């Protein structure tokens, strides 16, 4: 049995989109490792290289996560372009093969950059964000869930339940999706990104209800504004005019750090957080207020 100090001991987690030490995915991976989990991370560094903040040293990323592993826990990483749906089964298979099972899925990957206003939208731009941010998240979740589901003879009709083996003493697995600030207000100039993330927030309740039949708990996290490099003056992709003055007027005087949403996801991944189900949770230090 996991100890209270290491509540994820014996569990295995897959965190997608972990290629930069400044990123939320890295903070989540290290937090889960601190809690005792074996950790598999997915990365797609070519995406970072196309952005102003650039890529990180993947060996340093790997070493940084390994440094947080507890006794007996294991680590692996897997590359993959999640815009190609053919890569998704292999990513999940690799994660499950590390220890023979997979208990936590954190869909942290995201496409950003090359967005625009409604006047800039094209079929290609909208599809690019949908394929990575929305479709890949749903397909990863489906792969994760099918490992715990009974065999099906075909698609279910509207209203048909997935029949699991409940009742369950505790969650059989945890899934986390990441949404964004579009649930609280406008994201001007980020129409494709906001649309792809809004879809996840909008379907959270539906998928959470279905997964719960299998004992899997799904929650979606809005981390609020977290500086992962895009708010640094030398690597920003937007105007920072007035930002310092605005932050000085806020109660905490700062934007989020990657560790902030990581703490929430870490707790929700444990049995203690298992009663929180199907929610779109904002962790933003009050920015949305």
mmCIF file of C-alpha atoms in Angstrom:
data_model
loop_
_atom_site.group_PDB
_atom_site.id
_atom_site.type_symbol
_atom_site.label_atom_id
_atom_site.label_comp_id
_atom_site.label_asym_id
_atom_site.label_seq_id
_atom_site.Cartn_x
_atom_site.Cartn_y
_atom_site.Cartn_z
ATOM 1 C CA UNK A 1 0.000 0.000 0.000
ATOM 2 C CA UNK A 2 1.281 3.514 -0.747
ATOM 3 C CA UNK A 3 2.395 5.448 2.324
ATOM 4 C CA UNK A 4 0.925 8.819 3.235
ATOM 5 C CA UNK A 5 4.294 10.380 2.409
ATOM 6 C CA UNK A 6 4.416 8.715 -1.023
ATOM 7 C CA UNK A 7 0.764 8.313 -2.017
ATOM 8 C CA UNK A 8 1.610 7.456 -5.639
ATOM 9 C CA UNK A 9 4.140 4.749 -4.806
ATOM 10 C CA UNK A 10 3.575 1.824 -7.158
ATOM 11 C CA UNK A 11 1.671 4.010 -9.648
ATOM 12 C CA UNK A 12 2.770 5.020 -13.132
ATOM 13 C CA UNK A 13 2.015 8.362 -14.748
ATOM 14 C CA UNK A 14 2.254 9.555 -18.343
ATOM 15 C CA UNK A 15 2.655 13.308 -18.788
ATOM 16 C CA UNK A 16 2.561 14.662 -22.332
ATOM 17 C CA UNK A 17 4.225 17.822 -23.558
ATOM 18 C CA UNK A 18 7.310 17.685 -21.327
ATOM 19 C CA UNK A 19 10.216 19.170 -23.232
ATOM 20 C CA UNK A 20 11.170 22.312 -21.299
ATOM 21 C CA UNK A 21 12.189 22.796 -17.683
ATOM 22 C CA UNK A 22 10.196 26.024 -17.645
ATOM 23 C CA UNK A 23 7.030 24.201 -18.644
ATOM 24 C CA UNK A 24 3.979 23.091 -16.694
ATOM 25 C CA UNK A 25 4.520 19.515 -17.868
ATOM 26 C CA UNK A 26 7.976 19.376 -16.291
ATOM 27 C CA UNK A 27 6.596 20.709 -13.003
ATOM 28 C CA UNK A 28 3.792 18.144 -13.063
ATOM 29 C CA UNK A 29 6.182 15.284 -13.862
ATOM 30 C CA UNK A 30 8.522 16.210 -11.010
ATOM 31 C CA UNK A 31 5.616 16.601 -8.591
ATOM 32 C CA UNK A 32 4.239 13.162 -9.431
ATOM 33 C CA UNK A 33 7.734 11.745 -9.023
ATOM 34 C CA UNK A 34 8.010 13.435 -5.615
ATOM 35 C CA UNK A 35 4.806 11.645 -4.638
ATOM 36 C CA UNK A 36 6.325 8.268 -5.492
ATOM 37 C CA UNK A 37 5.125 7.625 -9.047
ATOM 38 C CA UNK A 38 7.092 6.114 -11.883
ATOM 39 C CA UNK A 39 6.974 8.694 -14.648
ATOM 40 C CA UNK A 40 6.906 8.549 -18.434
ATOM 41 C CA UNK A 41 7.083 11.819 -20.313
ATOM 42 C CA UNK A 42 6.220 12.556 -23.909
ATOM 43 C CA UNK A 43 7.912 15.364 -25.826
ATOM 44 C CA UNK A 44 7.924 16.943 -29.274
ATOM 45 C CA UNK A 45 10.874 19.341 -29.321
ATOM 46 C CA UNK A 46 10.441 20.492 -32.961
ATOM 47 C CA UNK A 47 7.370 22.445 -31.854
ATOM 48 C CA UNK A 48 9.428 24.395 -29.297
ATOM 49 C CA UNK A 49 12.102 25.228 -31.842
ATOM 50 C CA UNK A 50 9.505 27.083 -33.923
ATOM 51 C CA UNK A 51 8.572 29.376 -31.013
ATOM 52 C CA UNK A 52 10.342 32.492 -29.685
ATOM 53 C CA UNK A 53 11.365 30.784 -26.422
ATOM 54 C CA UNK A 54 12.946 27.877 -28.282
ATOM 55 C CA UNK A 55 13.772 24.363 -27.183
ATOM 56 C CA UNK A 56 15.475 23.036 -24.091
ATOM 57 C CA UNK A 57 18.194 20.449 -23.542
ATOM 58 C CA UNK A 58 16.265 17.178 -23.389
ATOM 59 C CA UNK A 59 19.029 15.463 -21.439
ATOM 60 C CA UNK A 60 18.698 18.163 -18.781
ATOM 61 C CA UNK A 61 14.940 17.664 -18.784
ATOM 62 C CA UNK A 62 15.362 13.922 -18.272
ATOM 63 C CA UNK A 63 17.965 14.391 -15.543
ATOM 64 C CA UNK A 64 15.763 16.917 -13.789
ATOM 65 C CA UNK A 65 12.884 14.461 -13.555
ATOM 66 C CA UNK A 66 15.081 11.532 -12.550
ATOM 67 C CA UNK A 67 16.391 13.595 -9.634
ATOM 68 C CA UNK A 68 12.878 13.580 -8.143
ATOM 69 C CA UNK A 69 12.240 9.835 -8.418
ATOM 70 C CA UNK A 70 11.861 7.942 -5.147
ATOM 71 C CA UNK A 71 13.303 4.517 -4.382
ATOM 72 C CA UNK A 72 11.999 1.871 -6.779
ATOM 73 C CA UNK A 73 10.354 4.340 -9.153
ATOM 74 C CA UNK A 74 11.279 4.275 -12.820
ATOM 75 C CA UNK A 75 11.485 6.804 -15.658
ATOM 76 C CA UNK A 76 11.163 6.743 -19.436
ATOM 77 C CA UNK A 77 10.512 9.245 -22.187
ATOM 78 C CA UNK A 78 9.005 8.968 -25.637
ATOM 79 C CA UNK A 79 9.003 11.419 -28.558
ATOM 80 C CA UNK A 80 6.004 11.857 -30.773
ATOM 81 C CA UNK A 81 4.090 14.273 -32.969
ATOM 82 C CA UNK A 82 0.570 14.032 -31.564
ATOM 83 C CA UNK A 83 -0.893 15.763 -34.609
ATOM 84 C CA UNK A 84 -0.462 12.332 -36.220
ATOM 85 C CA UNK A 85 -3.060 10.041 -34.598
ATOM 86 C CA UNK A 86 -1.005 6.982 -35.552
ATOM 87 C CA UNK A 87 1.572 7.930 -32.895
ATOM 88 C CA UNK A 88 -0.879 7.901 -30.003
ATOM 89 C CA UNK A 89 -1.249 4.133 -29.337
ATOM 90 C CA UNK A 90 2.526 3.799 -29.285
ATOM 91 C CA UNK A 91 2.920 6.590 -26.732
ATOM 92 C CA UNK A 92 0.426 4.924 -24.391
ATOM 93 C CA UNK A 93 1.940 1.475 -25.010
ATOM 94 C CA UNK A 94 5.402 2.758 -24.138
ATOM 95 C CA UNK A 95 4.126 4.327 -20.929
ATOM 96 C CA UNK A 96 2.281 1.189 -19.856
ATOM 97 C CA UNK A 97 5.253 -1.022 -20.663
ATOM 98 C CA UNK A 98 7.501 0.740 -18.142
ATOM 99 C CA UNK A 99 5.909 -1.016 -15.158
ATOM 100 C CA UNK A 100 3.141 -3.078 -16.719
ATOM 101 C CA UNK A 101 0.349 -0.601 -16.034
ATOM 102 C CA UNK A 102 -0.693 3.023 -16.333
ATOM 103 C CA UNK A 103 -2.568 4.881 -13.606
ATOM 104 C CA UNK A 104 -2.365 8.601 -14.351
ATOM 105 C CA UNK A 105 -2.603 10.430 -17.680
ATOM 106 C CA UNK A 106 -1.864 14.156 -17.819
ATOM 107 C CA UNK A 107 -2.626 15.613 -21.256
ATOM 108 C CA UNK A 108 -0.416 18.670 -20.967
ATOM 109 C CA UNK A 109 0.688 18.907 -24.611
ATOM 110 C CA UNK A 110 -0.440 21.932 -26.601
ATOM 111 C CA UNK A 111 0.114 23.702 -29.858
ATOM 112 C CA UNK A 112 0.701 27.427 -29.528
ATOM 113 C CA UNK A 113 2.005 30.111 -31.843
ATOM 114 C CA UNK A 114 0.809 30.883 -35.399
ATOM 115 C CA UNK A 115 -2.609 31.928 -34.112
ATOM 116 C CA UNK A 116 -4.580 35.074 -34.878
ATOM 117 C CA UNK A 117 -7.863 36.929 -34.778
ATOM 118 C CA UNK A 118 -11.093 35.744 -36.344
ATOM 119 C CA UNK A 119 -10.014 37.617 -39.475
ATOM 120 C CA UNK A 120 -6.926 35.413 -39.691
ATOM 121 C CA UNK A 121 -8.670 32.056 -39.421
ATOM 122 C CA UNK A 122 -8.184 29.499 -42.182
ATOM 123 C CA UNK A 123 -9.206 25.848 -42.333
ATOM 124 C CA UNK A 124 -5.563 24.852 -42.020
ATOM 125 C CA UNK A 125 -4.917 26.970 -38.910
ATOM 126 C CA UNK A 126 -8.047 25.780 -37.136
ATOM 127 C CA UNK A 127 -7.305 22.145 -37.993
ATOM 128 C CA UNK A 128 -3.726 22.388 -36.732
ATOM 129 C CA UNK A 129 -4.851 23.480 -33.261
ATOM 130 C CA UNK A 130 -7.747 21.026 -33.180
ATOM 131 C CA UNK A 131 -5.540 18.077 -34.130
ATOM 132 C CA UNK A 132 -3.044 18.628 -31.316
ATOM 133 C CA UNK A 133 -4.961 20.280 -28.502
ATOM 134 C CA UNK A 134 -8.328 18.576 -28.820
ATOM 135 C CA UNK A 135 -8.226 15.468 -30.980
ATOM 136 C CA UNK A 136 -4.978 14.121 -29.519
ATOM 137 C CA UNK A 137 -6.265 14.656 -25.976
ATOM 138 C CA UNK A 138 -9.451 12.734 -26.704
ATOM 139 C CA UNK A 139 -7.574 9.927 -28.448
ATOM 140 C CA UNK A 140 -5.020 9.606 -25.633
ATOM 141 C CA UNK A 141 -7.871 9.417 -23.155
ATOM 142 C CA UNK A 142 -9.605 6.767 -25.258
ATOM 143 C CA UNK A 143 -6.444 4.649 -25.369
ATOM 144 C CA UNK A 144 -6.023 4.994 -21.614
ATOM 145 C CA UNK A 145 -9.656 4.072 -20.911
ATOM 146 C CA UNK A 146 -9.848 1.106 -23.283
ATOM 147 C CA UNK A 147 -7.326 -0.710 -21.090
ATOM 148 C CA UNK A 148 -9.944 -0.805 -18.337
ATOM 149 C CA UNK A 149 -13.064 -1.231 -20.458
ATOM 150 C CA UNK A 150 -14.983 -4.363 -21.387
ATOM 151 C CA UNK A 151 -14.895 -5.354 -25.019
ATOM 152 C CA UNK A 152 -17.538 -3.703 -27.141
ATOM 153 C CA UNK A 153 -19.279 -4.992 -30.243
ATOM 154 C CA UNK A 154 -19.662 -1.531 -31.722
ATOM 155 C CA UNK A 155 -20.329 2.140 -31.129
ATOM 156 C CA UNK A 156 -22.780 2.989 -28.387
ATOM 157 C CA UNK A 157 -25.923 4.922 -29.162
ATOM 158 C CA UNK A 158 -26.705 8.245 -27.478
ATOM 159 C CA UNK A 159 -27.612 7.464 -23.887
ATOM 160 C CA UNK A 160 -26.039 3.990 -23.802
ATOM 161 C CA UNK A 161 -23.888 3.507 -20.714
ATOM 162 C CA UNK A 162 -20.453 1.993 -20.513
ATOM 163 C CA UNK A 163 -20.820 -0.896 -18.105
ATOM 164 C CA UNK A 164 -17.902 -1.197 -15.719
ATOM 165 C CA UNK A 165 -17.136 -3.343 -12.695
ATOM 166 C CA UNK A 166 -18.135 -0.863 -9.984
ATOM 167 C CA UNK A 167 -18.677 0.056 -7.279
ATOM 168 C CA UNK A 168 -15.058 0.990 -6.712
ATOM 169 C CA UNK A 169 -13.295 1.464 -3.382
ATOM 170 C CA UNK A 170 -11.138 4.185 -4.945
ATOM 171 C CA UNK A 171 -10.402 5.541 -8.437
ATOM 172 C CA UNK A 172 -8.885 3.038 -10.833
ATOM 173 C CA UNK A 173 -7.140 5.834 -12.726
ATOM 174 C CA UNK A 174 -6.883 9.588 -13.142
ATOM 175 C CA UNK A 175 -6.972 11.685 -16.306
ATOM 176 C CA UNK A 176 -6.225 15.394 -16.512
ATOM 177 C CA UNK A 177 -6.955 17.750 -19.369
ATOM 178 C CA UNK A 178 -5.679 21.316 -19.626
ATOM 179 C CA UNK A 179 -7.890 24.174 -20.721
ATOM 180 C CA UNK A 180 -7.195 27.895 -20.704
ATOM 181 C CA UNK A 181 -8.509 31.344 -19.815
ATOM 182 C CA UNK A 182 -11.212 31.295 -22.462
ATOM 183 C CA UNK A 183 -13.601 30.027 -19.803
ATOM 184 C CA UNK A 184 -13.367 33.384 -18.003
ATOM 185 C CA UNK A 185 -12.961 35.962 -20.745
ATOM 186 C CA UNK A 186 -11.708 36.947 -24.162
ATOM 187 C CA UNK A 187 -8.358 35.748 -25.508
ATOM 188 C CA UNK A 188 -7.891 38.303 -28.247
ATOM 189 C CA UNK A 189 -5.708 37.117 -31.107
ATOM 190 C CA UNK A 190 -5.809 33.480 -29.972
ATOM 191 C CA UNK A 191 -8.993 32.285 -31.624
ATOM 192 C CA UNK A 192 -7.757 28.871 -32.790
ATOM 193 C CA UNK A 193 -6.090 28.067 -29.459
ATOM 194 C CA UNK A 194 -9.094 29.234 -27.423
ATOM 195 C CA UNK A 195 -11.491 27.236 -29.601
ATOM 196 C CA UNK A 196 -9.463 24.042 -29.232
ATOM 197 C CA UNK A 197 -9.262 24.424 -25.455
ATOM 198 C CA UNK A 198 -12.909 25.443 -25.095
ATOM 199 C CA UNK A 199 -13.892 22.160 -26.705
ATOM 200 C CA UNK A 200 -12.123 20.247 -23.923
ATOM 201 C CA UNK A 201 -13.762 22.290 -21.179
ATOM 202 C CA UNK A 202 -17.128 21.835 -22.867
ATOM 203 C CA UNK A 203 -16.941 18.046 -23.141
ATOM 204 C CA UNK A 204 -15.395 17.438 -19.707
ATOM 205 C CA UNK A 205 -18.668 16.497 -18.013
ATOM 206 C CA UNK A 206 -19.664 14.086 -20.784
ATOM 207 C CA UNK A 207 -16.379 12.207 -20.866
ATOM 208 C CA UNK A 208 -16.028 12.289 -17.073
ATOM 209 C CA UNK A 209 -19.396 10.587 -16.655
ATOM 210 C CA UNK A 210 -18.428 7.852 -19.105
ATOM 211 C CA UNK A 211 -14.996 7.285 -17.575
ATOM 212 C CA UNK A 212 -16.460 7.115 -14.101
ATOM 213 C CA UNK A 213 -18.248 3.907 -15.085
ATOM 214 C CA UNK A 214 -14.733 2.430 -15.304
ATOM 215 C CA UNK A 215 -13.601 4.013 -12.056
ATOM 216 C CA UNK A 216 -11.484 6.604 -13.895
ATOM 217 C CA UNK A 217 -11.641 10.170 -12.622
ATOM 218 C CA UNK A 218 -11.302 13.005 -15.156
ATOM 219 C CA UNK A 219 -10.801 16.651 -14.264
ATOM 220 C CA UNK A 220 -9.794 19.599 -16.433
ATOM 221 C CA UNK A 221 -7.441 22.265 -15.107
ATOM 222 C CA UNK A 222 -7.192 25.883 -16.174
ATOM 223 C CA UNK A 223 -3.792 26.991 -14.852
ATOM 224 C CA UNK A 224 -4.412 30.664 -15.566
ATOM 225 C CA UNK A 225 -1.513 32.832 -16.734
ATOM 226 C CA UNK A 226 1.677 30.883 -16.045
ATOM 227 C CA UNK A 227 4.981 32.269 -17.254
ATOM 228 C CA UNK A 228 6.727 29.440 -19.049
ATOM 229 C CA UNK A 229 8.907 31.855 -20.994
ATOM 230 C CA UNK A 230 6.298 33.589 -23.112
ATOM 231 C CA UNK A 231 6.179 36.539 -20.700
ATOM 232 C CA UNK A 232 9.933 37.063 -20.589
ATOM 233 C CA UNK A 233 10.808 40.243 -22.556
ATOM 234 C CA UNK A 234 13.500 38.490 -24.598
ATOM 235 C CA UNK A 235 11.288 35.565 -25.664
ATOM 236 C CA UNK A 236 7.724 36.870 -25.593
ATOM 237 C CA UNK A 237 5.282 36.507 -28.470
ATOM 238 C CA UNK A 238 3.054 39.397 -27.338
ATOM 239 C CA UNK A 239 3.108 42.951 -26.046
ATOM 240 C CA UNK A 240 4.082 43.214 -22.369
ATOM 241 C CA UNK A 241 3.250 46.898 -22.111
ATOM 242 C CA UNK A 242 1.765 47.671 -18.725
ATOM 243 C CA UNK A 243 2.224 44.131 -17.395
ATOM 244 C CA UNK A 244 4.546 45.016 -14.513
ATOM 245 C CA UNK A 245 2.262 47.796 -13.320
ATOM 246 C CA UNK A 246 -0.734 45.516 -13.522
ATOM 247 C CA UNK A 247 0.949 42.718 -11.593
ATOM 248 C CA UNK A 248 1.996 45.170 -8.881
ATOM 249 C CA UNK A 249 -1.690 45.917 -8.339
ATOM 250 C CA UNK A 250 -2.682 42.258 -7.840
ATOM 251 C CA UNK A 251 -2.848 40.619 -4.391
ATOM 252 C CA UNK A 252 0.105 38.277 -4.997
ATOM 253 C CA UNK A 253 2.027 40.558 -7.331
ATOM 254 C CA UNK A 254 2.854 37.839 -9.838
ATOM 255 C CA UNK A 255 1.532 35.501 -12.491
ATOM 256 C CA UNK A 256 1.490 31.764 -11.946
ATOM 257 C CA UNK A 257 4.504 29.523 -11.710
ATOM 258 C CA UNK A 258 4.463 26.024 -13.247
ATOM 259 C CA UNK A 259 4.536 24.561 -9.725
ATOM 260 C CA UNK A 260 1.155 26.126 -8.934
ATOM 261 C CA UNK A 261 -1.010 23.928 -11.205
ATOM 262 C CA UNK A 262 1.384 21.020 -10.567
ATOM 263 C CA UNK A 263 0.498 21.073 -6.869
ATOM 264 C CA UNK A 264 -3.206 20.828 -7.718
ATOM 265 C CA UNK A 265 -2.717 17.973 -10.192
ATOM 266 C CA UNK A 266 -0.466 16.147 -7.740
ATOM 267 C CA UNK A 267 -3.098 16.229 -5.004
ATOM 268 C CA UNK A 268 -5.929 15.295 -7.351
ATOM 269 C CA UNK A 269 -3.907 12.273 -8.495
ATOM 270 C CA UNK A 270 -3.981 10.782 -5.000
ATOM 271 C CA UNK A 271 -6.766 8.952 -3.231
ATOM 272 C CA UNK A 272 -7.302 12.082 -1.138
ATOM 273 C CA UNK A 273 -8.360 13.962 -4.265
ATOM 274 C CA UNK A 274 -10.524 11.180 -5.670
ATOM 275 C CA UNK A 275 -13.858 12.746 -4.695
ATOM 276 C CA UNK A 276 -13.325 15.656 -7.123
ATOM 277 C CA UNK A 277 -14.772 14.415 -10.404
ATOM 278 C CA UNK A 278 -15.663 15.962 -13.747
ATOM 279 C CA UNK A 279 -14.748 19.529 -12.826
ATOM 280 C CA UNK A 280 -13.162 22.365 -14.782
ATOM 281 C CA UNK A 281 -10.920 23.788 -12.074
ATOM 282 C CA UNK A 282 -9.180 27.153 -12.208
ATOM 283 C CA UNK A 283 -5.856 27.521 -10.389
ATOM 284 C CA UNK A 284 -4.906 31.146 -11.086
ATOM 285 C CA UNK A 285 -4.372 32.966 -7.789
ATOM 286 C CA UNK A 286 -7.545 34.967 -8.356
ATOM 287 C CA UNK A 287 -6.725 36.396 -11.812
ATOM 288 C CA UNK A 288 -10.154 35.433 -13.136
ATOM 289 C CA UNK A 289 -11.756 37.542 -10.385
#
